[in-house]
mmCIF file of C-alpha atoms in Angstrom:
data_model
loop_
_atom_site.group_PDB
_atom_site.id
_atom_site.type_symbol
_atom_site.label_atom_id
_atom_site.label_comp_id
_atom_site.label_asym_id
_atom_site.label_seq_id
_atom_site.Cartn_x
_atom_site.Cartn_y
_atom_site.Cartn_z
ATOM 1 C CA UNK A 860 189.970 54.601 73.099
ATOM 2 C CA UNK A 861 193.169 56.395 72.003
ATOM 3 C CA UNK A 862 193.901 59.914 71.571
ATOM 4 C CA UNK A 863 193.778 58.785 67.766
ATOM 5 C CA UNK A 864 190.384 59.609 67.749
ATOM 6 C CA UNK A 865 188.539 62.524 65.302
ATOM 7 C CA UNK A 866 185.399 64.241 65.498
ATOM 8 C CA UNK A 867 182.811 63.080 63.608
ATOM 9 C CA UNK A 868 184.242 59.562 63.834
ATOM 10 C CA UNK A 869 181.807 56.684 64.615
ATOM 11 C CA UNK A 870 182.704 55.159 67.683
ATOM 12 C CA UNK A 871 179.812 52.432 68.061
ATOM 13 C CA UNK A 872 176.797 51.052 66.451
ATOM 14 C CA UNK A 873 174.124 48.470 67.684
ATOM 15 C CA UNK A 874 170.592 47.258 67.490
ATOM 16 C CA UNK A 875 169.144 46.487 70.960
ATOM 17 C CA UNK A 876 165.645 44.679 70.161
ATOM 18 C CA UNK A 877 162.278 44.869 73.077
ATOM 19 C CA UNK A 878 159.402 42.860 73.513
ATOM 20 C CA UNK A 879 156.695 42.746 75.694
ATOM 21 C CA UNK A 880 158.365 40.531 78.119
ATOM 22 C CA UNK A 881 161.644 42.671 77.955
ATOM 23 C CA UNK A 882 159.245 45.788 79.287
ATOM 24 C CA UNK A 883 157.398 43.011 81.909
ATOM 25 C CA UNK A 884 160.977 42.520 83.702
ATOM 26 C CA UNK A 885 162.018 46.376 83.189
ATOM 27 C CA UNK A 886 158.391 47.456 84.934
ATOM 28 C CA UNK A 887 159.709 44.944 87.900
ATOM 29 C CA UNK A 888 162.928 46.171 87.993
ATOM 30 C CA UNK A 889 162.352 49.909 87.888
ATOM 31 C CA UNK A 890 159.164 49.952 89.941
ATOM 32 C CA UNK A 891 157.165 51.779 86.914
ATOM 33 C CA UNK A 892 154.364 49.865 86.486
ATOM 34 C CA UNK A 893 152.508 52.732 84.196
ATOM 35 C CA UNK A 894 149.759 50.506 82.254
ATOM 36 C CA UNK A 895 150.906 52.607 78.796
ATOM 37 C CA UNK A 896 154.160 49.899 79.293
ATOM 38 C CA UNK A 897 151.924 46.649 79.067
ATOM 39 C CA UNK A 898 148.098 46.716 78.121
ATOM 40 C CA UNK A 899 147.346 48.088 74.464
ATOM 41 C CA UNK A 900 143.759 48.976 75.216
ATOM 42 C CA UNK A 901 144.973 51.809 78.056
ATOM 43 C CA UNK A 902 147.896 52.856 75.996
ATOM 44 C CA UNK A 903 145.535 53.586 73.087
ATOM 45 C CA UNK A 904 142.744 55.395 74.834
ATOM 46 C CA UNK A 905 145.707 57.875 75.757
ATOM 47 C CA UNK A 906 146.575 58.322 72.350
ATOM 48 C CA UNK A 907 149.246 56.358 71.950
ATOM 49 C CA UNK A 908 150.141 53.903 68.913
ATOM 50 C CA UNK A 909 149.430 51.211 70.932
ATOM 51 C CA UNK A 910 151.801 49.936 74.105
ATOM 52 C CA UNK A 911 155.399 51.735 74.591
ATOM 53 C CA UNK A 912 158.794 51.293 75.883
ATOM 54 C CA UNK A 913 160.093 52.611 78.893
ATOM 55 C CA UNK A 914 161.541 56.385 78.171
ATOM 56 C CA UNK A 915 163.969 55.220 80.926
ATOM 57 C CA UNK A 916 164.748 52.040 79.516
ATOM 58 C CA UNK A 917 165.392 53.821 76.103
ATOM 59 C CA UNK A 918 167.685 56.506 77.449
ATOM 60 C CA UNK A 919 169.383 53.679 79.961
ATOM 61 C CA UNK A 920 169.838 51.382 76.374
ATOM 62 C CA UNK A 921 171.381 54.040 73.858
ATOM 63 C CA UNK A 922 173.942 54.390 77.318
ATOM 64 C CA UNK A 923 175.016 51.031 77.593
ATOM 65 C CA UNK A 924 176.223 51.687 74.128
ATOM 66 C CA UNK A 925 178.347 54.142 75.235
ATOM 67 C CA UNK A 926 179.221 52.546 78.205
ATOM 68 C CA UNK A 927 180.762 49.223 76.240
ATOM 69 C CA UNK A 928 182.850 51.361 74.187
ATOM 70 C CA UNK A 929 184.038 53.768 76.830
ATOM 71 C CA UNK A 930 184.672 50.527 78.814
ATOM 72 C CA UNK A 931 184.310 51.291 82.172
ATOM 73 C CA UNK A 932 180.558 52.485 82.855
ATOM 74 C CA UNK A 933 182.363 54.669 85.627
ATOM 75 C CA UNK A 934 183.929 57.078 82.889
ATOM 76 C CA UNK A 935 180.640 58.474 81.614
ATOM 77 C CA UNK A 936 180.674 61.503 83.399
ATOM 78 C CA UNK A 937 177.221 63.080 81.917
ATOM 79 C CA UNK A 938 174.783 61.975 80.125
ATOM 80 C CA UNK A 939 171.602 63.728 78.770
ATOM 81 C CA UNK A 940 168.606 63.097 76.149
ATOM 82 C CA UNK A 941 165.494 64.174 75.263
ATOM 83 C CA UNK A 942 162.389 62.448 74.604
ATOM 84 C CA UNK A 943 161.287 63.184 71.289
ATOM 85 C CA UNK A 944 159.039 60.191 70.209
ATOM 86 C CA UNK A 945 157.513 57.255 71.826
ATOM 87 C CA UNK A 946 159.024 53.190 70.945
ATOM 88 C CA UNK A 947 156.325 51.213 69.881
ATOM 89 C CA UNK A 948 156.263 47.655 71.132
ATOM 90 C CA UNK A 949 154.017 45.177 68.914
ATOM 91 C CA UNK A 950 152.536 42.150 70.112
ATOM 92 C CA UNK A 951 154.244 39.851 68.813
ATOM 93 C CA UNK A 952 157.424 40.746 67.883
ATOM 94 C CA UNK A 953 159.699 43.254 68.699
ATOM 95 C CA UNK A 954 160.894 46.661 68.409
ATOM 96 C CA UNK A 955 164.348 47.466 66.954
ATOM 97 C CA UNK A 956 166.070 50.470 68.527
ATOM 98 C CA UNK A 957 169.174 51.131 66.160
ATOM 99 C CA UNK A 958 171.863 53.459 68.636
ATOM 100 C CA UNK A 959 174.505 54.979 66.333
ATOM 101 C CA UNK A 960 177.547 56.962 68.850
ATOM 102 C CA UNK A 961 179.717 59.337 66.826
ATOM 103 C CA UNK A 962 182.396 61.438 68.494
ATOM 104 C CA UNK A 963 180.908 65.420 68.728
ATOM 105 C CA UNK A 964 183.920 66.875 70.226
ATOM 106 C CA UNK A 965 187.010 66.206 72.376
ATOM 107 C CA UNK A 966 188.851 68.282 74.943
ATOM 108 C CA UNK A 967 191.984 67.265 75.235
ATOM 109 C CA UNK A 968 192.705 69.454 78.432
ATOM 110 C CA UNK A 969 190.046 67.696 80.249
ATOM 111 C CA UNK A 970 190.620 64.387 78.303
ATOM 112 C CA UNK A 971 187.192 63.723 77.642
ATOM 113 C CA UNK A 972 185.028 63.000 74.259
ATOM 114 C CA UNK A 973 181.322 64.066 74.125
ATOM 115 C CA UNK A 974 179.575 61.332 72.068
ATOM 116 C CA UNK A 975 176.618 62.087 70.294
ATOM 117 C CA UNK A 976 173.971 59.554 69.813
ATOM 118 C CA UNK A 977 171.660 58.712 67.317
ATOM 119 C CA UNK A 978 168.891 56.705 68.548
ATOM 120 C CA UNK A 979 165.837 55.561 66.202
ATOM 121 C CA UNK A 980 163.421 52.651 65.272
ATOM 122 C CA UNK A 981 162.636 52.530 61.649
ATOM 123 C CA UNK A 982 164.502 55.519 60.915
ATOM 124 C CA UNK A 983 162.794 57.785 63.193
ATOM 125 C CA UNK A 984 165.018 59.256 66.233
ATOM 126 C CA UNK A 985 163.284 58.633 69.776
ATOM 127 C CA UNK A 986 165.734 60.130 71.292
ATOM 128 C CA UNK A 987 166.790 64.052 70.444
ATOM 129 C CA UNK A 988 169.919 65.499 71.345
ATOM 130 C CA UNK A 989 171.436 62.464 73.362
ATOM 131 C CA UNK A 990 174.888 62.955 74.475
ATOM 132 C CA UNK A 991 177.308 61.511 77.013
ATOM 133 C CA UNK A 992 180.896 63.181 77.900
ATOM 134 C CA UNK A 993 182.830 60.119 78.385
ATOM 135 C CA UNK A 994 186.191 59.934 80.407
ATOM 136 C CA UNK A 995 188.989 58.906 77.920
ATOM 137 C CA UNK A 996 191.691 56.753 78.956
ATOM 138 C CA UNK A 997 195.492 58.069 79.419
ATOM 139 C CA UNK A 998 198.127 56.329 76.855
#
C-alpha cells in the first residue's frame, strides 16, 4: 500500500471455493449449526435452492481479501455488508465465490482507503454494499 494509490483502482481479486465439508468445519467452529448449512431436504422445505453457505462465513471470506492486501488484519478499522442473496453449495462440488476489492475513496487526513467489494458466484453479487475502511501504511 502506498500513497500511489487512485480511486477506482483494483486493489485485489480472488476466488475462494466451499464445499460441504468447508461449511461442516465452519458450523463447528462458529457454533451455528442451522440445518439450512448441511441437509438439502430442510434447506429446501424453507425455500431455499437447496443447502447454503454461512452469511458469516461469506462476509468473514470477501474480508480476508481485504485483510491480505491491507496486510495486517489489525488495520481494517470497519467493515460492513449486506446480505443480498444466498451461496448455494452443491453436492458434489463446490461453490465459487469470486471477491473483487477496488479502492472507493481515500482520506488522506485520516490515512485510510475505503475498499469496496464485489462479491458474487456466477456473476450474481451475494454480498451488497460491502465495504471495509482499511488503515494505510505511513511511507
Amino acid at each position: 500500500m502506498t500513497s500511489e494509490l487512485s480511486v477506482g483502482d483494483e486493489v485485489a481479486r480472488r476466488e475462494i471455493t466451499v464445499d460441504r465439508a468447508r461449511l461442516v468445519r465452519y458450523a463447528g467452529a462458529s457454533g451455528d449449526f442451522n440445518p439450512i448449512h448441511w441437509n438439502d431436504r430442510v434447506a429446501t422445505s424453507v425455500g431455499l435452492p437447496g443447502v447454503i453457505a454461512h452469511g458469516m462465513w461469506t462476509m468473514g471470506a470477501a474480508a480476508s481479501v481485504v485483510a491480505d492486501w491491507a496486510g495486517d488484519p489489525g488495520a481494517v478499522l470497519d467493515y460492513q455488508v449486506r446480505f443480498t442473496r444466498p451461496v448455494p453449495v452443491p453436492d458434489p462440488g463446490a461453490a465459487t465465490v469470486e471477491v473483487v476489492a477496488v479502492v472507493g475513496a481515500l482520506d488522506p487526513e485520516a490515512g485510510t482507503a475505503r475498499i469496496d467489494l464485489t462479491v458474487a458466484v456466477d456473476g450474481v453479487r451475494v454480498l451488497g454494499k460491502a465495504q471495509a475502511v482499511v488503515r494505510l501504511s505511513r511511507g
